[in-house]
Coordinates of C-alpha atoms in Angstrom, one line a residue:
Chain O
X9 CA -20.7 2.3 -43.4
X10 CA -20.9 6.2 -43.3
X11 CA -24.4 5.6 -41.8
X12 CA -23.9 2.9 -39.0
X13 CA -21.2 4.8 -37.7
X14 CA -23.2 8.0 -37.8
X15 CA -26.0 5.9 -35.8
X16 CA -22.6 4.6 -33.0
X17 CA -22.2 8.0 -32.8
X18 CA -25.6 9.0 -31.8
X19 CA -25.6 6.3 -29.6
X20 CA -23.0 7.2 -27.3
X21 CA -24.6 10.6 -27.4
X22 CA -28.1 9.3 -25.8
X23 CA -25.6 6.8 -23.2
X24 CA -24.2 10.1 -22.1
X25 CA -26.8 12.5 -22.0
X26 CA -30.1 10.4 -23.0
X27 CA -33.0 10.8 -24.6
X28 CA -36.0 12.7 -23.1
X29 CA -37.9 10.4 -22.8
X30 CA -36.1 7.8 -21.0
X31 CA -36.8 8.2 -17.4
X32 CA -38.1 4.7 -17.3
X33 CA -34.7 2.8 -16.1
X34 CA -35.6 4.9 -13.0
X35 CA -38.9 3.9 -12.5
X36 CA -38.9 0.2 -13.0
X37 CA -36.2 0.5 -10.5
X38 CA -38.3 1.7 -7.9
X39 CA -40.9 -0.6 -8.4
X40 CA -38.6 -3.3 -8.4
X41 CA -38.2 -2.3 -5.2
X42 CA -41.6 -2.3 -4.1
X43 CA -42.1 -5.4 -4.9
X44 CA -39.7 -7.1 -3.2
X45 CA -40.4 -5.1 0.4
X46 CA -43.9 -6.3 -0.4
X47 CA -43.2 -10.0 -0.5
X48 CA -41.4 -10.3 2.5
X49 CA -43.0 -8.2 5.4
X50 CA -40.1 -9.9 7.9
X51 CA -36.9 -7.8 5.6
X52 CA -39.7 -4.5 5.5
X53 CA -37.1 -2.4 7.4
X54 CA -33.9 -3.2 5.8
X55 CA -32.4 0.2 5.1
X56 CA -31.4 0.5 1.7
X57 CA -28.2 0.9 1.9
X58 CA -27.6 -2.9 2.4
X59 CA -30.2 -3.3 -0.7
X60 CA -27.7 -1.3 -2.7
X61 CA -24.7 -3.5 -0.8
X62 CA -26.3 -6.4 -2.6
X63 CA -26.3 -6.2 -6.2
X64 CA -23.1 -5.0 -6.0
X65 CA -22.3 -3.5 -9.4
X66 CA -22.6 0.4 -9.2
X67 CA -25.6 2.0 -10.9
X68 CA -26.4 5.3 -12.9
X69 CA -29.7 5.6 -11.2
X70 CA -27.8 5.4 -7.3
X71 CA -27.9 8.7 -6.3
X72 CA -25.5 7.7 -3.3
X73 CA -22.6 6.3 -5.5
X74 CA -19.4 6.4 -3.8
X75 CA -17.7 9.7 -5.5
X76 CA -14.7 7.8 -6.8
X77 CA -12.5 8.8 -9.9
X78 CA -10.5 5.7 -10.1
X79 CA -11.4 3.0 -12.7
X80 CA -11.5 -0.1 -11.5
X81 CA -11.4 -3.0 -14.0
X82 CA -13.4 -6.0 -13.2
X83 CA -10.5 -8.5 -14.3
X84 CA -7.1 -8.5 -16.0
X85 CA -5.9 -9.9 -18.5
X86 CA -2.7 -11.8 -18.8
X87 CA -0.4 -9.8 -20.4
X88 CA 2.5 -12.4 -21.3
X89 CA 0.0 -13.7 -23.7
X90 CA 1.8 -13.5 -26.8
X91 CA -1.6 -12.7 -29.2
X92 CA -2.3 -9.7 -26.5
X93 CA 1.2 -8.3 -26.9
X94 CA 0.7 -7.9 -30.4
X95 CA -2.4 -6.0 -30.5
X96 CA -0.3 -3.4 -28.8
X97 CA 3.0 -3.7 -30.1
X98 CA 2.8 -0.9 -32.4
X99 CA 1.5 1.2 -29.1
X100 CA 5.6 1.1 -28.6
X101 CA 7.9 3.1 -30.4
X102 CA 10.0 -0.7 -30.2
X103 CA 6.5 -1.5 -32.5
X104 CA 6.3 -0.9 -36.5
X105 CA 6.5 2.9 -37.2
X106 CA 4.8 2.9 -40.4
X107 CA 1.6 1.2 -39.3
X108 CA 1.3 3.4 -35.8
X109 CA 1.0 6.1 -38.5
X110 CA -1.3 4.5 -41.0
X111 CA -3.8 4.2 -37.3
X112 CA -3.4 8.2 -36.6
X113 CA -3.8 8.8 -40.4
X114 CA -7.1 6.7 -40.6
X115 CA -8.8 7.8 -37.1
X116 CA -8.7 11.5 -38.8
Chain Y
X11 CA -29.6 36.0 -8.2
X12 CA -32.4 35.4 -6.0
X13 CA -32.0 33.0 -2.9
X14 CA -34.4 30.7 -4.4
X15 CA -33.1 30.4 -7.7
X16 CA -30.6 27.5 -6.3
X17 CA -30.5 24.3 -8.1
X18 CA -31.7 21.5 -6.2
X19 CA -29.8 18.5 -6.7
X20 CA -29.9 14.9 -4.7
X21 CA -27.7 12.3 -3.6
X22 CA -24.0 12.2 -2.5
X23 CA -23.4 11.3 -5.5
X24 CA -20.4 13.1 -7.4
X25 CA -20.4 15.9 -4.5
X26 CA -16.8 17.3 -5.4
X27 CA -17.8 18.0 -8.9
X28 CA -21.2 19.6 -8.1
X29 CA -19.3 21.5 -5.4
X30 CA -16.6 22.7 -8.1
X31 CA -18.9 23.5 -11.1
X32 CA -21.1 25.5 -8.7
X33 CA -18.6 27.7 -7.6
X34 CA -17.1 28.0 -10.7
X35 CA -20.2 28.8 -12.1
X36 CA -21.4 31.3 -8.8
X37 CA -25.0 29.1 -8.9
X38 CA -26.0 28.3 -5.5
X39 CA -26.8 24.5 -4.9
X40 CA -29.2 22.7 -2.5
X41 CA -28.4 18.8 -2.2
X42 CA -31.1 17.4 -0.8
X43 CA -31.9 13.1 0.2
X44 CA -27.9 13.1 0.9
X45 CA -27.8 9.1 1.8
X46 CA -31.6 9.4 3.4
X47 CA -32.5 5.6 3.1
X48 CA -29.2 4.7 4.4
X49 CA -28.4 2.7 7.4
X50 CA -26.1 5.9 8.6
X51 CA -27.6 9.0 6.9
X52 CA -25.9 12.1 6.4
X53 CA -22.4 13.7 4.6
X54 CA -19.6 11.0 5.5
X55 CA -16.4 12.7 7.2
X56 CA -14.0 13.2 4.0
X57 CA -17.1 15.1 2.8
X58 CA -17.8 17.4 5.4
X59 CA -13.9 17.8 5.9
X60 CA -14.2 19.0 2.0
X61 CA -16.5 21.5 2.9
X62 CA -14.2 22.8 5.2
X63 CA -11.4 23.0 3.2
X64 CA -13.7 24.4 0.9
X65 CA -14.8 27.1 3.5
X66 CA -10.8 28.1 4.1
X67 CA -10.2 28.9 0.6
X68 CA -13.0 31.2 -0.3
X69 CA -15.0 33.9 1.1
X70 CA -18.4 35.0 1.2
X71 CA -19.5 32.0 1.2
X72 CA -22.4 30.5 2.7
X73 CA -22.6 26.3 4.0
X74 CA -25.6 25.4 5.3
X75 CA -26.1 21.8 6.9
X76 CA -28.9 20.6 8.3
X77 CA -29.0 18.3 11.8
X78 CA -29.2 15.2 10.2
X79 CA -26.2 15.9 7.6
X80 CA -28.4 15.1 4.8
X81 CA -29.2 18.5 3.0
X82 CA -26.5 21.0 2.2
X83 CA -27.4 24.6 1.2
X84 CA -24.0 26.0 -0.8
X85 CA -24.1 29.2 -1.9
X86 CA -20.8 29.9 -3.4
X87 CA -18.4 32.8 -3.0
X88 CA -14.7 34.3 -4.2
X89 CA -12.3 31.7 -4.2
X90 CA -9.1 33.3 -2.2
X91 CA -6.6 31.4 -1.5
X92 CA -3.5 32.1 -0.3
X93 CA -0.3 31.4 1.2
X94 CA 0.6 28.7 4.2
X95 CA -2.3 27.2 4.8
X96 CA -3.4 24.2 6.1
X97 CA -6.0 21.0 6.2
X98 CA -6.3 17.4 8.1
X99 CA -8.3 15.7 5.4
X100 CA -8.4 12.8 8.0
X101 CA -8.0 9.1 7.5
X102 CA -11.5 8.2 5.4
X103 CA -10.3 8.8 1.6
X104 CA -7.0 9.6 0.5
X105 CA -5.3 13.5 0.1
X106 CA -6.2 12.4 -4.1
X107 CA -9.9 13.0 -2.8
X108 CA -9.3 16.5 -2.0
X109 CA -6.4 17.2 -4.6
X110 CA -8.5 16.6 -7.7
X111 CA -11.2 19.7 -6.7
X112 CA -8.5 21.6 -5.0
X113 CA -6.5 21.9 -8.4
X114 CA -9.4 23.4 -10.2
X115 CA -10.7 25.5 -7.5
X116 CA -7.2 27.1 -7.4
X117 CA -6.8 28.0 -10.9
X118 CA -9.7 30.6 -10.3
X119 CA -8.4 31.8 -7.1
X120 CA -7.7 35.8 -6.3
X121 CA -4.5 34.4 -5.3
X122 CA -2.1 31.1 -5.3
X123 CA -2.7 28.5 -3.1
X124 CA 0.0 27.2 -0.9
X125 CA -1.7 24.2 1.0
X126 CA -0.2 21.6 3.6
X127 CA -2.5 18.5 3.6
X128 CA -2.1 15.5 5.8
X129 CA -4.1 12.6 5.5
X130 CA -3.2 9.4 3.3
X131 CA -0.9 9.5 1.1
X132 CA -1.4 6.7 -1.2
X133 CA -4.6 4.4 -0.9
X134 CA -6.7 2.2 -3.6
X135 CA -10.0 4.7 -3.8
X136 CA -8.3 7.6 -5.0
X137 CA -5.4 8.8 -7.3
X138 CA -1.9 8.7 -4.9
X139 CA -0.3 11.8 -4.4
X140 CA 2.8 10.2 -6.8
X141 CA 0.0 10.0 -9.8
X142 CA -1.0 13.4 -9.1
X143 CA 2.4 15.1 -9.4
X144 CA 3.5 12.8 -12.5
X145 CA 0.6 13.3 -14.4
X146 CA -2.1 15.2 -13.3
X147 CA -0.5 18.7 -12.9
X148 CA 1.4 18.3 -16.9
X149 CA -2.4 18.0 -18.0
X150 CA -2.6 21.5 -17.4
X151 CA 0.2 22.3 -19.9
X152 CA -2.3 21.7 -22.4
X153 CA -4.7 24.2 -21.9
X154 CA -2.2 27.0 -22.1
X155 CA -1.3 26.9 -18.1
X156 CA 2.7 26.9 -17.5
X157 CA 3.7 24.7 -15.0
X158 CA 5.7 27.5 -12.8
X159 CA 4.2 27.3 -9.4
X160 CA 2.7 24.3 -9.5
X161 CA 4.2 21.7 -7.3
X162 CA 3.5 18.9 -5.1
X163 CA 6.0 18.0 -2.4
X164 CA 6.0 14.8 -0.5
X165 CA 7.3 15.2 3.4
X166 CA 5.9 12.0 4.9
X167 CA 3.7 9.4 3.3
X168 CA 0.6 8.0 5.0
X169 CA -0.6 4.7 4.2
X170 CA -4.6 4.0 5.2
X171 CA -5.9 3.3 7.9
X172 CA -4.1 5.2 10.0
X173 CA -2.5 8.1 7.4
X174 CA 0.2 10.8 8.7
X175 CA 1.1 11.6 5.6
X176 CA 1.9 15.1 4.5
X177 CA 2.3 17.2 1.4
X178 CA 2.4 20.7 0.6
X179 CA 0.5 21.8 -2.8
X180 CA 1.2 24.9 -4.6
X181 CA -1.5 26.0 -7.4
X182 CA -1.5 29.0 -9.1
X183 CA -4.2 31.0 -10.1
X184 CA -4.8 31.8 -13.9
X185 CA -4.7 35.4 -15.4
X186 CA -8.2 35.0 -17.0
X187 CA -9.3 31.9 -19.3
X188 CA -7.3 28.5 -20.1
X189 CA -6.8 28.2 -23.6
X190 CA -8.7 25.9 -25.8
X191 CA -7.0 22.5 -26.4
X192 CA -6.4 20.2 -29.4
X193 CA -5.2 17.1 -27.9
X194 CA -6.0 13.9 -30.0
X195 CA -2.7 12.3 -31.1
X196 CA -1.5 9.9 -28.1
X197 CA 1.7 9.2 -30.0
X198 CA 3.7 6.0 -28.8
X199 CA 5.0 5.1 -25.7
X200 CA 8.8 5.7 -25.5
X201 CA 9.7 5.2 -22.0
X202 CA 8.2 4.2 -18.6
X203 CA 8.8 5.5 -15.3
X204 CA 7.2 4.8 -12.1
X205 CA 7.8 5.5 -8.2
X206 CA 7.4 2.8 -5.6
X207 CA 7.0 3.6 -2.3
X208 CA 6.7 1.6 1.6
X209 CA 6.4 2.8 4.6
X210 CA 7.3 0.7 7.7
X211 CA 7.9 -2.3 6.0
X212 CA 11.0 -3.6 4.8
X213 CA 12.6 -1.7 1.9
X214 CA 13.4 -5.2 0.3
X215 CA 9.4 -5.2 -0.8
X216 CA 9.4 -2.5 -3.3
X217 CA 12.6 -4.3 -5.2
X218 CA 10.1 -7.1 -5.9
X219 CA 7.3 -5.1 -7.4
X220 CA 10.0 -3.7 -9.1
X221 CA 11.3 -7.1 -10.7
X222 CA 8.0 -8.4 -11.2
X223 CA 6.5 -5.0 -13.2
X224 CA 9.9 -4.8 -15.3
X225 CA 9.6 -9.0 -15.9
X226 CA 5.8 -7.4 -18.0
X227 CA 7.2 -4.7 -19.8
X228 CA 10.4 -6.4 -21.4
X229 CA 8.4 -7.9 -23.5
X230 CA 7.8 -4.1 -25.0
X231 CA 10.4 -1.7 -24.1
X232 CA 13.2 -1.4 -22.8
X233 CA 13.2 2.2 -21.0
X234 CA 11.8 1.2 -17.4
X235 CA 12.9 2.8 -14.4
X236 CA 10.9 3.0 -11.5
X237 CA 12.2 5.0 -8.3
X238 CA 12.2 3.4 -4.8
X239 CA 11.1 6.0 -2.3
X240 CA 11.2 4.2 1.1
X241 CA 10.0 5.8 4.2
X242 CA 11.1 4.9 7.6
X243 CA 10.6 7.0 11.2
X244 CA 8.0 9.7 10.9
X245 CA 8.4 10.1 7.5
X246 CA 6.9 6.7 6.8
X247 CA 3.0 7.6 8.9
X248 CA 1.4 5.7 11.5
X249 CA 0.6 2.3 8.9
X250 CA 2.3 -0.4 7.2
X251 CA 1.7 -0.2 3.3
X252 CA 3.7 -0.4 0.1
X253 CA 2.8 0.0 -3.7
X254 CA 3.9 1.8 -6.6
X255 CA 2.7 4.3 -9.2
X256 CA 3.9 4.0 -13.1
X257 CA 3.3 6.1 -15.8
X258 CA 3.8 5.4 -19.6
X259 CA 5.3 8.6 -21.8
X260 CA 4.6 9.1 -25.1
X261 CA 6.2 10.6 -27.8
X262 CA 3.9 13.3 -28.1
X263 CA 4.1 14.1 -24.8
X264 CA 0.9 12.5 -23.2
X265 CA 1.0 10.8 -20.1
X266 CA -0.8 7.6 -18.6
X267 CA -0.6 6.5 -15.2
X268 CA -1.9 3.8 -12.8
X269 CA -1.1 3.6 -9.1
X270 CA -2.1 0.3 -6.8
X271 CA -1.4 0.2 -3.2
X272 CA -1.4 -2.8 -0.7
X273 CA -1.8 -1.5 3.3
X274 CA -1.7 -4.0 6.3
X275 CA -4.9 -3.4 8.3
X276 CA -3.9 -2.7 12.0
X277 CA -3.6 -4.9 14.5
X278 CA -6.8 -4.1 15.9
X279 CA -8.7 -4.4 13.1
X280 CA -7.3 -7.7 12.5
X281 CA -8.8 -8.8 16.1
X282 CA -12.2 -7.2 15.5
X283 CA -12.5 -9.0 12.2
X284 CA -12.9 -12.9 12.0
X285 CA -11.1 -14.0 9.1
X286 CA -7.6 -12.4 8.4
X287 CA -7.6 -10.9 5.0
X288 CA -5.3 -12.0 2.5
X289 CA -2.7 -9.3 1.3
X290 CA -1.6 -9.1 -2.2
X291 CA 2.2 -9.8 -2.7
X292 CA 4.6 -7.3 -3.9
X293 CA 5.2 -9.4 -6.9
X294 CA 1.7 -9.7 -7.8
X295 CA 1.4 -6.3 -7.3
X296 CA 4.5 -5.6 -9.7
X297 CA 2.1 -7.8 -12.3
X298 CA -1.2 -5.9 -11.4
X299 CA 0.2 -2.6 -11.6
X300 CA 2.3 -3.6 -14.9
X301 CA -1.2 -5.4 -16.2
X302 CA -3.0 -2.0 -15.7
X303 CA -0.7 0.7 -17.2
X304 CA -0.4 -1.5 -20.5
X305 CA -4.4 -1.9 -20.2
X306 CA -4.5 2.1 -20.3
X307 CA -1.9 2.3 -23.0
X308 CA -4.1 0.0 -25.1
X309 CA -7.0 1.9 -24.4
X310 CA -5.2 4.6 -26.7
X311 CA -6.4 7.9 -25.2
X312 CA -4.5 10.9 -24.5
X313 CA -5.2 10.3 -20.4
X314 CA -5.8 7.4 -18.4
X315 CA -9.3 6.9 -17.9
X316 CA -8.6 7.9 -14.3
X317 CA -8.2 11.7 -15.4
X318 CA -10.9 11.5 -18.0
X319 CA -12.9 13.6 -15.6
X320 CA -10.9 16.5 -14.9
X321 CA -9.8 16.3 -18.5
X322 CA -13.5 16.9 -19.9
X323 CA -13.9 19.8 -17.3
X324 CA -10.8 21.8 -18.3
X325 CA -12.3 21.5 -21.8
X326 CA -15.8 23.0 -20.5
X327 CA -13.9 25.3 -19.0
X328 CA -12.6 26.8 -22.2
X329 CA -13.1 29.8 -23.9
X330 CA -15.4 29.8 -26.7
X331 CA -13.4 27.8 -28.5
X332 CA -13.2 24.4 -30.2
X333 CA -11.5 22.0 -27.9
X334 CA -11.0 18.5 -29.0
X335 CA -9.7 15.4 -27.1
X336 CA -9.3 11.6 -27.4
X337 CA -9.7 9.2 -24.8
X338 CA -10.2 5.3 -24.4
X339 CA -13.5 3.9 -23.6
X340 CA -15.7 6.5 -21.4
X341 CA -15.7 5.8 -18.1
X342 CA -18.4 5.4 -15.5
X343 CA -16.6 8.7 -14.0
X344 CA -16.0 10.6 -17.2
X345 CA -19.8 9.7 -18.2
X346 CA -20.9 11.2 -14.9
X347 CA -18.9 14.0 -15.6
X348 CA -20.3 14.9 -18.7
X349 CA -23.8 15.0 -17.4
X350 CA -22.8 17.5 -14.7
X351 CA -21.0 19.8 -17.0
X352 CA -24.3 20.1 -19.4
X353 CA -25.8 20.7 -16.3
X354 CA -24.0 23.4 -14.8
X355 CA -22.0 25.1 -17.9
X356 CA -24.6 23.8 -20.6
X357 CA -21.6 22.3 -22.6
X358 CA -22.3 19.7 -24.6
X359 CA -20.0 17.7 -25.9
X360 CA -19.9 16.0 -29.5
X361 CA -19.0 12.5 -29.2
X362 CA -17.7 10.2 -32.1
X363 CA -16.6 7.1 -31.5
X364 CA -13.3 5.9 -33.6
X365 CA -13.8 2.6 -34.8
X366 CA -10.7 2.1 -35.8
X367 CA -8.1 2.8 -33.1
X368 CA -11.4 1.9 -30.7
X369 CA -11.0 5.0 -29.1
X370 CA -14.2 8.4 -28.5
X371 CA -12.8 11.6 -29.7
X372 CA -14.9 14.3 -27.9
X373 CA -15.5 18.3 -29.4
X374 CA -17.0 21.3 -27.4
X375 CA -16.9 24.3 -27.1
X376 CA -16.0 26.3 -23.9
X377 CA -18.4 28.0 -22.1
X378 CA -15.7 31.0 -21.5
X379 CA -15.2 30.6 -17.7
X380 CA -12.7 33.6 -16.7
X381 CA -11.0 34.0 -13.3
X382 CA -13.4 36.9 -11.9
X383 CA -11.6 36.4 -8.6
X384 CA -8.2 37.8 -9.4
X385 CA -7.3 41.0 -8.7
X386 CA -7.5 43.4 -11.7
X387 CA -4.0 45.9 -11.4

């Protein structure tokens, strides 16, 4: 156990700050790119912007992303559920006590 | 420092925080390809109004732009400050655009900032003002900064698109470091409170966000009260908008906030465009807003993932000291963020993810910023 979570925690470490090595995301970006302006000589002078405007999710590799600190998220879920309630019932100090402590007690 | 020793960045991307770690850090930055390939090139208004506002609190300073708006050359100066002054932020991103670098830009000012800014109030891009004064500023409790002199006061709220809000910020500048910050227990949530607002619609709307929200959280506690802060006459802006701004408490203290915002596009919008869009209703609102506060408090960090950015830079900006934080799942923002403070302060951050409350806890340790700007008596 201690060793897949030692391996999580390297990974989130190369998601934030990466690896050397991997500049590739960029560059099979760009040649994605190529290749579709090459295809179709009638869209040659679409300005990228609308290419971006397309796929719409935003991208590390956009060096253009909107500068926005809000987090949007992509759907919500239905809180009167009555399973979802109870995952964070203890989140409340109306919740079980005991357990909330038995979470902060384990996370350390 | 030579002139050419400037670090060459590119894109638009993230420009308040490159603009803030620079002159935090005194390195002179060159943006370069700012929106090149785009359809309308260049620095888009809010940011060139950020560099202005940028240019009235500091001094020896240099901004250079080129014709085309698509290179900046910024070599930073002293950050002054000072009393009464004033900044249109305009009607393109919300006064939360220019509050979030202001904040930190202020802390290492020669002397407190008093600021009037009018723009929008509360819009969906950026943090409201309500959010900012709830939460934001108590952040700061936590790296050793009293909250004496800080204050945000609302006179008129501006909804988008046409704004005419106004509020006066206060920030005060720090004697020399912040103090390094142990903030991982998130505690449990013991009481909600919230502000809704509308201006220059009926008052009757915010009573049913109201309802609606409370109908989500009586399923979990009891201790809701949300504010109504209804604007009429000049105090209410130039555009019809309502929403409202929650924040969950905790017992130790933390503080988690969402804000959503509905505004009516103007009439002449409505004319230009074909198809009428569809406005959200106040109770769905009230169910959104509810939705997304108790999606934060599950997330189980010590912020919101909205201040997860400004959170990791106060940490940075610690003295050589062990800070250590826990927040939800990273965020886009906050992942963005931690790339630019390696970048500029050479922080790294450790990063451990906790599997069992599925939340990151993050370590560092400060690179030792000080407020060279004050005054030394």
């Amino acid at each position: 156990l201690a060793r897949t979570q030692s391996r999580r925690s390297a990974n989130l470490m190369q998601l934030v700050y990466g690896l050397p090595s991997t500049k590739l995301g960029g560059g099979a970006l760009e040649e994605n790119d190529d290749g579709e302006a090459n295809s179709s000589d009638d869209e040659f002078f679409i300005p990228k912007g609308q290419k971006q405007a397309k796929n719409e999710s935003p991208s590390f590799e956009d060096i253009d992303a909107e500068d926005c600190s809000k987090f949007f998220k992509a759907e919500l879920r239905d809180w009167s559920n009555e399973d979802l309630i109870k995952s964070i019932r203890d989140r409340f100090v109306t919740g079980n006590w005991s357990k909330a402590a038995l979470r902060g007690q384990d996370a350390d | 420092m030579g002139r050419d020793k400037s670090r060459r960045l590119s894109g638009s991307r993230d420009f308040r925080q490159r603009l803030v770690l620079a002159t935090l850090t005194s390195t002179a930055v060159t943006i370069v390809d700012i929106r090149s390939g785009d359809a309308a090139p260049g620095l888009r208004p809010h940011e060139v109004s950020l560099l202005r506002l940028l240019d009235k609190i500091s001094d020896h300073h240099t901004i250079e732009l080129n014709d085309t708006g698509t290179k900046l050359k910024y070599r930073p100066g002293v950050i002054i400050g000072g009393k009464g002054l004033e900044h249109d932020c305009g009607v393109h991103r919300g006064i939360g655009y220019f509050l979030e670098p202001l904040i930190l830009l202020g802390l290492f000012a020669r002397a407190p900032i008093s600021i009037r800014l009018k723009g929008i109030t509360n819009d969906t891009k950026d943090p409201s003002v309500d959010t900012f004064r709830t939460t934001t500023l108590h952040m700061l409790k936590h790296f050793g900064v009293p909250l004496e002199g800080f204050d945000l006061k609302i006179d008129s709220r501006g909804s988008p698109p046409l704004g005419g809000g106004e509020v006066s910020l206060w920030v005060r500048n720090i004697n020399s470091t912040l103090t390094a910050a142990n903030w991982v227990d998130e505690g449990m949530v013991k009481r909600i409170r919230g502000v809704s607002f509308a201006t220059r619609v009926s008052p009757q709307l915010q009573s049913r966000i109201i309802y609606a929200a409370r109908g989500i959280f009586n399923r979990f506690i009891p201790d809701v009260h949300i504010d109504k802060d209804h604007r009429s006459g000049s105090a209410g802006g130039r555009s019809p908008g309502y929403g409202v701004t929650l924040v969950a408490e905790t017992t130790t203290g933390c503080l988690l906030s969402v804000d959503v915002t509905v505004s009516c596009p103007s009439v002449d919008e409505i004319n230009e465009e074909s198809e009428k869009p569809e406005l959200t209703s106040p109770e769905d609102l009230g169910v959104q807003a509810a939705s997304m506060l108790l999606e934060e408090v599950a997330q189980g960090g010590v912020v919101d993932s909205t201040h997860q950015g400004l959170l990791f830079i106060l940490c940075a900006l610690c003295p050589p000291d062990v800070s250590k934080v826990r927040v939800g799942q990273l965020t886009p923002y906050g992942i963005e963020t931690l790339r630019n403070i390696r970048d500029f302060l050479d922080v790294k951050f450790i990063i451990k993810p906790d599997p069992n409350s599925n939340t990151v806890t993050l370590k560092c340790v400060g690179a030792g910023v000080k407020n060279l700007a004050r005054k030394i008596s």
